[in-house]
XYZ file of C-alpha atoms in Angstrom:
627
model
C 50.957 -17.565 17.372
C 49.102 -19.185 14.489
C 50.631 -20.528 11.278
C 48.875 -21.547 8.088
C 50.095 -24.622 6.237
C 51.337 -23.956 2.714
C 51.140 -26.888 0.272
C 53.872 -25.878 -2.161
C 56.633 -28.449 -1.722
C 57.458 -31.862 -0.237
C 58.379 -30.315 3.105
C 55.846 -28.981 5.615
C 55.674 -25.198 5.259
C 53.884 -23.168 7.933
C 53.466 -19.461 7.231
C 52.006 -16.426 8.933
C 51.860 -12.728 8.180
C 52.582 -10.172 10.880
C 51.598 -6.520 10.930
C 54.297 -4.330 9.340
C 54.078 -1.916 12.262
C 54.667 -4.639 14.878
C 57.823 -4.865 16.990
C 58.815 -8.142 15.340
C 61.651 -8.555 12.865
C 59.998 -8.155 9.484
C 61.266 -11.350 7.810
C 62.008 -14.631 9.610
C 62.517 -18.226 8.482
C 63.101 -21.241 10.753
C 63.799 -24.783 9.523
C 63.067 -27.539 12.060
C 64.577 -30.951 11.221
C 64.171 -34.118 13.352
C 67.695 -35.312 14.171
C 67.458 -38.295 16.535
C 70.432 -38.944 18.798
C 71.627 -42.547 18.914
C 75.022 -42.060 20.580
C 77.258 -39.423 22.147
C 79.423 -38.763 19.102
C 77.652 -35.479 18.314
C 77.026 -36.370 14.683
C 73.910 -34.145 14.428
C 75.963 -31.257 15.819
C 78.748 -31.953 13.301
C 76.303 -31.915 10.392
C 74.976 -28.540 11.550
C 78.499 -27.115 11.409
C 79.400 -28.717 8.087
C 76.167 -27.560 6.431
C 77.299 -24.021 7.187
C 80.815 -24.687 5.895
C 80.080 -25.288 2.218
C 77.541 -26.489 -0.356
C 77.425 -27.016 -4.098
C 76.019 -23.492 -4.558
C 78.153 -21.789 -1.881
C 81.483 -23.659 -1.784
C 83.514 -21.012 0.074
C 83.716 -21.789 3.843
C 83.775 -18.072 4.682
C 80.424 -17.297 3.003
C 78.344 -17.561 6.184
C 80.589 -15.064 7.950
C 80.604 -12.719 4.951
C 76.804 -12.618 4.806
C 76.442 -12.077 8.556
C 79.132 -9.371 8.494
C 78.207 -7.503 5.318
C 74.416 -7.831 5.162
C 71.753 -6.653 7.603
C 70.835 -10.205 8.487
C 71.368 -12.900 11.092
C 71.938 -16.564 10.192
C 72.497 -19.240 12.826
C 71.538 -22.736 13.935
C 70.968 -24.715 17.116
C 71.224 -28.459 17.724
C 68.988 -29.725 20.526
C 67.936 -33.168 21.745
C 66.218 -34.611 18.693
C 65.748 -31.434 16.608
C 68.141 -29.159 14.721
C 66.995 -25.632 13.883
C 68.381 -23.348 11.178
C 67.143 -19.775 10.969
C 67.632 -16.392 9.318
C 66.150 -12.949 10.030
C 66.260 -9.476 8.559
C 64.250 -6.274 8.380
C 65.131 -5.949 4.688
C 63.680 -8.241 2.042
C 66.747 -8.306 -0.251
C 69.062 -9.270 2.615
C 66.554 -11.834 3.827
C 66.276 -13.449 0.388
C 70.078 -13.721 0.187
C 70.186 -15.373 3.624
C 67.278 -17.674 2.777
C 68.918 -18.671 -0.513
C 72.145 -19.499 1.335
C 70.332 -21.422 4.067
C 68.038 -23.507 1.863
C 70.884 -24.287 -0.570
C 73.214 -25.463 2.184
C 70.549 -27.485 3.991
C 69.537 -29.432 0.891
C 72.833 -29.594 -1.040
C 75.736 -29.577 1.445
C 79.209 -30.811 0.620
C 80.863 -33.097 3.182
C 84.627 -33.300 2.724
C 87.285 -35.276 4.583
C 89.490 -32.207 4.310
C 86.973 -30.195 6.378
C 86.687 -32.615 9.318
C 90.013 -31.648 10.997
C 89.046 -27.980 10.806
C 85.361 -28.038 11.706
C 85.089 -31.148 13.918
C 88.320 -32.553 15.340
C 91.907 -32.512 14.115
C 95.350 -33.149 15.526
C 96.856 -31.006 18.248
C 93.515 -29.885 19.696
C 92.234 -28.354 16.454
C 88.607 -28.397 15.356
C 85.851 -25.858 16.008
C 83.542 -28.369 17.712
C 86.429 -29.833 19.705
C 87.337 -26.337 20.979
C 83.681 -25.747 21.889
C 83.246 -29.033 23.757
C 86.538 -28.710 25.612
C 85.263 -25.414 26.985
C 81.935 -26.941 28.048
C 83.361 -30.094 29.626
C 83.996 -28.712 33.065
C 85.813 -31.128 35.360
C 84.043 -32.688 38.352
C 86.582 -33.627 41.041
C 85.499 -36.369 43.436
C 88.025 -37.993 45.760
C 90.860 -39.051 43.465
C 88.702 -38.784 40.360
C 88.658 -36.009 37.776
C 86.010 -36.631 35.122
C 84.290 -34.037 33.019
C 80.584 -33.520 33.629
C 79.770 -34.746 30.127
C 81.875 -37.887 30.667
C 79.844 -38.619 33.791
C 76.590 -38.204 31.871
C 77.843 -40.506 29.126
C 78.228 -43.286 31.707
C 74.509 -43.205 32.505
C 73.108 -46.459 31.122
C 69.511 -46.007 32.304
C 66.490 -45.859 30.013
C 65.952 -42.268 31.116
C 69.421 -41.041 30.106
C 69.779 -37.897 28.049
C 71.960 -38.352 25.007
C 74.736 -35.823 24.670
C 73.516 -34.374 21.396
C 76.413 -31.912 21.198
C 78.909 -34.754 21.501
C 81.877 -35.486 23.747
C 85.322 -34.290 22.760
C 86.975 -37.705 23.060
C 84.329 -39.317 20.817
C 84.486 -36.865 17.926
C 87.006 -39.093 16.149
C 84.165 -41.598 15.608
C 82.636 -39.191 13.079
C 83.537 -40.012 9.478
C 82.323 -38.756 6.110
C 80.575 -42.099 5.567
C 78.621 -41.736 8.803
C 77.818 -38.093 8.108
C 76.501 -38.934 4.654
C 74.417 -41.852 5.883
C 72.912 -39.796 8.730
C 72.180 -36.882 6.381
C 70.504 -39.055 3.760
C 68.336 -40.650 6.450
C 67.206 -37.583 8.385
C 67.475 -34.574 6.055
C 64.911 -35.748 3.538
C 62.583 -32.877 2.501
C 59.447 -34.650 3.755
C 60.931 -34.630 7.299
C 61.588 -30.881 7.301
C 59.245 -28.201 8.663
C 59.725 -24.605 7.529
C 58.215 -21.666 9.424
C 58.141 -18.265 7.723
C 56.961 -14.904 9.058
C 56.622 -11.903 6.760
C 55.586 -8.398 7.733
C 53.027 -8.275 4.965
C 49.254 -8.354 5.184
C 48.820 -10.994 2.481
C 51.039 -13.234 0.341
C 52.960 -11.017 -2.041
C 55.855 -10.966 -4.433
C 58.219 -11.491 -1.472
C 56.397 -14.663 -0.486
C 56.507 -15.910 -4.066
C 60.270 -15.315 -4.212
C 60.709 -17.450 -1.086
C 58.698 -20.249 -2.667
C 60.771 -19.956 -5.847
C 64.088 -20.228 -3.935
C 62.744 -23.184 -1.989
C 61.644 -25.028 -5.116
C 64.980 -24.345 -6.824
C 66.902 -25.771 -3.893
C 64.758 -28.897 -3.818
C 65.138 -29.353 -7.563
C 68.913 -29.028 -7.405
C 69.190 -31.415 -4.487
C 69.384 -34.323 -6.998
C 71.471 -37.267 -5.765
C 73.538 -35.970 -2.882
C 76.405 -38.439 -2.497
C 74.089 -41.301 -3.392
C 77.020 -43.644 -3.546
C 78.725 -43.680 -0.175
C 82.458 -43.030 -0.514
C 84.810 -45.826 0.399
C 86.942 -45.385 3.495
C 90.487 -44.373 2.742
C 93.405 -45.663 4.828
C 93.498 -42.593 7.065
C 89.817 -42.918 7.921
C 90.154 -46.633 8.588
C 92.952 -45.921 11.051
C 90.891 -43.315 12.898
C 88.208 -45.932 13.587
C 90.513 -48.584 15.039
C 90.286 -47.587 18.676
C 89.748 -49.537 21.833
C 88.072 -48.356 25.037
C 89.572 -49.459 28.340
C 87.357 -48.911 31.406
C 88.571 -48.959 34.994
C 85.923 -49.210 37.693
C 86.370 -46.626 40.422
C 86.164 -47.846 43.990
C 82.439 -48.292 44.765
C 81.512 -44.961 43.192
C 77.980 -44.440 41.877
C 76.172 -41.829 39.830
C 72.591 -41.564 41.097
C 70.011 -39.608 39.102
C 66.607 -38.509 40.372
C 64.351 -38.035 37.337
C 61.694 -35.396 37.931
C 58.870 -34.091 35.667
C 59.828 -30.806 33.999
C 56.757 -29.176 35.551
C 58.711 -29.062 38.822
C 61.830 -27.277 37.579
C 60.936 -24.039 39.396
C 60.293 -25.932 42.620
C 63.666 -27.678 42.482
C 65.453 -24.420 41.653
C 63.931 -22.789 44.713
C 65.116 -25.652 46.925
C 68.485 -26.334 45.297
C 70.476 -24.644 48.070
C 68.868 -26.998 50.602
C 69.647 -29.992 48.369
C 73.285 -28.860 48.127
C 73.371 -29.102 51.909
C 73.342 -32.908 51.589
C 76.958 -32.829 50.344
C 79.352 -34.996 52.356
C 82.992 -34.062 51.873
C 84.863 -36.577 49.681
C 81.897 -38.964 49.859
C 78.779 -37.394 48.312
C 78.619 -34.523 45.860
C 75.528 -32.846 44.385
C 76.289 -32.141 40.728
C 75.460 -28.796 39.067
C 71.792 -28.142 38.363
C 70.898 -29.000 34.756
C 67.508 -28.230 33.158
C 68.045 -30.434 30.091
C 65.140 -32.850 29.662
C 64.779 -36.322 28.181
C 62.103 -37.634 25.828
C 59.838 -38.469 28.778
C 59.701 -34.797 29.829
C 62.005 -35.347 32.815
C 65.102 -33.550 34.030
C 67.592 -35.002 36.517
C 69.165 -34.119 39.828
C 72.440 -36.028 39.964
C 74.745 -37.139 42.755
C 78.131 -38.837 42.674
C 78.808 -40.774 45.872
C 80.314 -43.769 47.576
C 78.056 -46.838 47.527
C 78.025 -47.081 51.345
C 76.037 -43.815 51.584
C 72.683 -45.306 50.577
C 71.047 -43.818 53.692
C 72.123 -40.345 52.656
C 70.642 -40.864 49.195
C 67.427 -42.148 50.774
C 67.252 -38.935 52.810
C 67.621 -36.838 49.648
C 64.905 -38.822 47.869
C 62.556 -38.438 50.855
C 63.143 -34.697 50.839
C 62.417 -34.509 47.108
C 59.208 -36.526 47.491
C 58.065 -34.185 50.286
C 58.587 -30.948 48.359
C 57.028 -32.375 45.187
C 53.948 -33.545 47.088
C 53.651 -30.141 48.748
C 53.745 -28.495 45.347
C 51.009 -30.829 44.100
C 48.758 -29.459 41.405
C 50.303 -25.999 41.576
C 53.074 -27.157 39.255
C 52.772 -26.010 35.664
C 54.459 -27.188 32.545
C 57.944 -25.748 32.241
C 58.862 -23.423 29.436
C 62.210 -25.201 29.172
C 62.652 -26.826 25.781
C 66.426 -27.242 25.650
C 66.577 -24.015 23.662
C 69.525 -21.711 24.164
C 67.709 -18.381 24.276
C 70.992 -16.448 24.141
C 71.834 -17.909 20.735
C 68.826 -16.560 18.867
C 66.387 -13.687 19.150
C 63.145 -14.134 21.118
C 61.110 -14.320 17.920
C 63.013 -17.415 16.770
C 62.826 -18.948 20.254
C 59.041 -18.582 20.230
C 58.812 -20.401 16.911
C 61.012 -23.203 18.284
C 58.804 -23.555 21.352
C 55.689 -23.509 19.200
C 57.150 -26.345 17.122
C 58.003 -28.420 20.203
C 54.574 -27.895 21.725
C 52.962 -28.954 18.448
C 55.022 -32.170 18.526
C 54.133 -32.725 22.150
C 50.424 -32.372 21.412
C 50.772 -34.859 18.561
C 52.542 -37.499 20.644
C 50.484 -36.839 23.751
C 53.548 -37.290 25.991
C 53.004 -36.574 29.661
C 55.510 -36.120 32.503
C 56.347 -39.292 34.402
C 56.533 -39.768 38.147
C 59.725 -39.382 40.175
C 62.211 -42.114 39.262
C 65.671 -42.927 40.601
C 68.496 -44.657 38.724
C 72.090 -45.484 39.718
C 75.091 -46.302 37.551
C 78.585 -47.449 38.459
C 81.271 -44.969 37.536
C 84.142 -46.018 35.317
C 87.177 -44.068 34.283
C 87.477 -44.548 30.563
C 90.621 -44.291 28.489
C 90.660 -44.542 24.712
C 93.709 -46.311 23.361
C 94.558 -46.066 19.686
C 95.440 -49.438 18.178
C 97.213 -47.842 15.232
C 99.649 -45.064 14.690
C 97.717 -41.896 13.771
C 98.159 -40.709 10.238
C 100.540 -37.785 9.890
C 98.923 -34.435 9.205
C 100.539 -31.549 7.409
C 100.362 -28.307 9.403
C 97.890 -25.855 7.901
C 99.216 -22.476 6.836
C 96.712 -19.761 7.710
C 97.658 -17.931 4.538
C 96.275 -20.875 2.554
C 92.837 -19.888 3.846
C 93.105 -16.314 2.550
C 90.567 -16.955 -0.190
C 87.946 -14.237 -0.089
C 86.572 -15.579 -3.346
C 83.101 -14.293 -4.022
C 80.976 -15.732 -1.271
C 77.962 -13.885 -2.663
C 77.473 -11.198 -5.306
C 77.611 -7.694 -3.856
C 74.803 -6.693 -6.225
C 72.536 -8.953 -4.156
C 72.619 -6.373 -1.372
C 72.981 -2.973 -2.953
C 70.147 -1.183 -4.703
C 70.355 2.167 -6.387
C 68.815 5.241 -4.809
C 65.436 4.432 -6.275
C 65.674 0.795 -5.174
C 63.600 -0.995 -2.582
C 65.973 -0.154 0.281
C 65.263 3.559 -0.002
C 61.646 3.679 -1.099
C 60.616 5.430 2.127
C 61.998 8.033 4.481
C 64.036 6.049 7.015
C 62.988 8.482 9.760
C 59.354 7.476 9.214
C 59.925 3.719 9.453
C 59.049 1.851 12.633
C 61.407 -1.084 12.119
C 62.691 -2.433 15.433
C 66.335 -1.574 15.865
C 68.677 -4.305 17.049
C 70.060 -3.804 20.574
C 73.550 -2.289 20.706
C 76.252 -4.844 20.002
C 78.180 -6.145 22.962
C 81.243 -8.286 23.496
C 80.302 -11.809 24.721
C 80.214 -12.046 28.511
C 82.992 -14.621 28.641
C 85.365 -11.762 27.755
C 84.367 -9.754 30.845
C 87.626 -10.400 32.795
C 89.749 -9.393 29.807
C 87.605 -6.366 29.079
C 87.797 -5.282 32.721
C 91.585 -5.586 32.638
C 91.669 -3.378 29.551
C 89.290 -0.845 31.128
C 91.443 -0.690 34.256
C 94.490 0.077 32.136
C 92.557 2.738 30.203
C 91.484 4.409 33.439
C 95.089 4.742 34.628
C 95.911 7.471 32.155
C 94.273 9.776 29.670
C 97.396 10.120 27.518
C 96.414 10.332 23.862
C 98.277 10.939 20.632
C 99.611 14.463 20.475
C 98.189 16.732 17.809
C 101.339 16.685 15.715
C 101.150 12.917 15.122
C 97.406 12.274 15.305
C 95.779 14.708 12.874
C 95.206 11.999 10.261
C 94.825 9.034 12.592
C 91.611 7.481 13.872
C 93.012 5.558 16.865
C 93.678 7.040 20.299
C 94.854 3.937 22.150
C 95.237 0.213 21.645
C 95.226 -2.335 24.438
C 95.251 -6.104 24.358
C 94.900 -8.980 26.785
C 94.566 -12.773 26.810
C 94.035 -15.636 29.238
C 94.368 -19.400 28.774
C 91.299 -19.562 26.472
C 90.579 -16.164 24.950
C 92.214 -13.220 23.187
C 90.894 -9.633 23.117
C 92.294 -6.597 21.332
C 90.732 -3.148 21.802
C 91.346 -0.042 19.695
C 90.023 3.170 21.215
C 88.632 5.251 18.330
C 88.255 8.993 17.987
C 84.587 9.956 18.052
C 84.581 11.759 14.699
C 85.665 8.564 12.924
C 82.886 6.301 14.240
C 81.060 6.005 10.909
C 84.042 4.942 8.837
C 85.310 2.570 11.552
C 81.895 0.911 11.544
C 82.261 0.243 7.817
C 85.818 -0.977 8.413
C 84.602 -3.407 11.097
C 82.135 -5.003 8.651
C 84.885 -5.531 6.073
C 87.291 -6.952 8.652
C 84.649 -9.343 10.009
C 83.856 -10.686 6.542
C 87.441 -11.171 5.369
C 88.934 -14.648 5.163
C 92.221 -13.193 6.448
C 90.770 -12.328 9.860
C 88.556 -15.441 9.829
C 91.533 -17.752 9.174
C 91.949 -18.999 12.803
C 88.250 -19.950 12.903
C 88.279 -21.544 9.441
C 91.383 -23.546 10.424
C 89.726 -24.836 13.613
C 92.164 -23.032 15.909
C 89.383 -21.386 17.912
C 85.649 -21.744 18.476
C 84.798 -18.224 17.329
C 86.399 -15.024 16.127
C 84.805 -11.662 15.397
C 85.433 -7.959 14.905
C 82.969 -5.479 16.388
C 82.814 -1.722 16.708
C 80.860 -0.641 19.793
C 79.563 2.876 19.200
C 78.733 3.405 22.874
C 82.388 2.840 23.794
C 84.002 4.180 20.604
C 86.011 0.977 20.597
C 86.936 -1.527 17.873
C 87.362 -5.068 19.239
C 89.044 -8.093 17.669
C 88.662 -11.311 19.608
C 88.960 -15.100 19.536
C 87.141 -17.459 21.909
C 88.356 -20.863 23.164
C 91.546 -20.333 21.237
C 94.200 -23.039 20.976
C 96.957 -20.420 21.226
C 95.631 -17.080 22.528
C 99.019 -15.839 23.700
C 100.261 -15.784 20.095
C 97.029 -14.800 18.343
C 98.297 -11.251 17.859
C 100.696 -12.617 15.227
C 97.944 -14.053 13.020
C 95.918 -10.838 13.435
C 98.908 -8.870 12.164
C 99.449 -11.325 9.306
C 95.769 -11.182 8.352
C 95.577 -7.385 8.385
C 98.748 -7.109 6.313
C 97.308 -9.456 3.691
C 93.890 -7.771 3.719
C 95.410 -4.342 3.125
C 96.703 -5.655 -0.198
C 93.481 -7.475 -1.162
C 92.096 -4.726 -3.372
C 89.696 -7.097 -5.134
C 87.880 -8.011 -1.909
C 87.683 -4.407 -0.719
C 86.372 -3.199 -4.082
C 83.825 -5.986 -4.278
C 82.326 -5.553 -0.806
C 82.881 -1.910 0.220
C 79.513 -0.855 -1.215
C 77.817 -3.718 0.655
C 79.373 -2.550 3.934
C 78.316 1.050 3.291
C 74.820 -0.116 2.380
C 74.530 -2.050 5.638
C 75.525 1.017 7.622
C 73.037 3.157 5.695
C 70.244 0.856 6.860
C 71.375 0.996 10.475
C 71.891 4.760 10.724
C 68.502 6.424 11.117
C 69.704 9.727 9.724
C 71.295 8.256 6.590
C 69.262 8.004 3.400
C 71.838 7.164 0.760
C 74.999 5.083 0.595
C 76.660 7.960 -1.269
C 76.571 10.047 1.911
C 79.224 7.758 3.417
C 82.334 9.183 1.776
C 84.799 6.328 1.988
C 86.957 4.816 -0.753
C 88.964 1.610 -1.034
C 92.177 3.569 -0.569
C 90.721 5.102 2.634
C 90.043 1.612 3.973
C 93.551 0.489 3.042
C 95.049 3.460 4.906
C 92.989 2.604 7.991
C 94.155 -1.018 7.884
C 97.721 0.221 7.450
C 97.342 2.243 10.649
C 96.253 -0.893 12.533
C 99.205 -2.822 11.104
C 101.751 -0.181 12.144
C 100.474 -0.065 15.725
C 100.555 -3.830 16.145
C 103.863 -4.296 14.323
C 105.594 -1.764 16.564
C 104.255 -3.266 19.779
C 103.802 -7.029 19.267
C 106.297 -7.968 21.976
C 104.390 -6.002 24.626
C 101.333 -8.240 24.770
C 100.849 -9.942 28.144
C 98.463 -12.370 29.759
C 95.658 -11.439 32.133
C 97.627 -12.496 35.205
C 100.957 -11.023 34.085
C 102.279 -7.728 35.345
C 101.138 -5.796 32.287
C 98.888 -6.079 29.317
C 99.435 -5.130 25.707
C 99.366 -1.352 25.845
C 100.200 1.312 23.279
C 99.397 4.989 23.564
C 101.647 6.711 21.073
C 103.627 6.017 17.961
C 104.973 7.853 14.965
C 104.497 6.863 11.373
């Protein structure tokens, strides 16, 4: 992988052209921004989220979801230890330019608002997208009479080798204020600190490349003075800062970390079962294996134990020394770079790794020898010194603002336009793998499948001739909600278009925009002929069906949104169906979409009380109804 430096702006721009016939996505952009971690508040992570929420050019918080849902493009970001990445990809230049415009505008001209913090970071009653995310990740480690989350244990590490919790800790999110966000942004998001990587499936710089440069220059020009004058703290923000930490030392309990060069990760993985054998019930516990590395290219094996078990720890260290010496020069540098490969496509991951390796070569950092550190364990409680400010409950209907997140004309060309300049059958664009439901929904999905397998009862012909649904089943557990509509095969095309419109609507996005869950989405899986609606790490999954019903009812009446984006949804499908050459071949009107939404509303409205949890005697199940 070789990039050529482009000297066209204050930031560092690395570009390369890839062969149009290659298996790579045709258009890719990755922004790499140094975001040093100085504490465990997760401020770099919060900025990543808030940059996607709104900017001066794209002020609607649902715009990101609209673009991802209604354009053939992927936009995402990833915060790692010391670097935040933002990226977009598409096989279609018009969609890519829209995504790039959105990304570069939001990176260089974001809007940080106090009103957004309770929704996107942390609010009262367990709200906040990041709070929901961290609560799910902070798995509890039980040791004797202690129950601390894994991240809380890591935060207690006071050694020089410690790894900062760049994602944050849930009980420290309240330390994040607009003042701190603005100061951090102004310090670290300066254009001269940013590196942009672009890949275009074009032999030489062309009009497409020039358009990218133009969008980049516009965004940098409009950046002007982003919140140059720091806002003064209001009374509510002052109160949120007045907190006091009270630490109670646990009885002679230590956290011992063995810091090992990342080149030995494979070796430790292969011997981890043996290392787990050193556990001593209620006295010594080997913590879960974690590949995350620190700035010295080390990862840690960690143990929580009573201080009187020093001999046991010495035995573990001796064992580690032995296996590392046996490995000797056979060890090779690990590919681990703290990159979540499931969050982005391989092409983006390769660019991230290339960037990290380039930094590593510049700094000349080398793995250190085996080091051991120990820290006393404290149980920490955060006591508020002031009465929290009262917060007005947020009505989900107040978030039903579909606005105009982006102009539909951005995506749709006429028949002679660039989208249809070649026979789709003759193109060798790589097709995205079939969509799937995230794996964390597997138990719920299995429960639904089990219920489906019990009976093949479908709508009878008298009541189903105009309907597109055969069955609807729903299920939830303590964290997640999943609703599945079984779709008749002949309606797959129009349900695909419907799924795009549902996924981009502020009505169905309302729980996510209000910080009531970590994620929500609507997907039609062609292989299963099933339309799924789900929420992940939901604050109230057992009642989520109510907001789904409310959102669908409102969306059915939102003619403006459906008119504005129906052609975009049809255009996206036209690109993804190999046999389709024109958007006109998808015969679907706004009134057709409204009738389909009405059908969903009727099913749910007639059966809302039947929804059950995963471990209850039944799950939400409907096989027949009459209109």
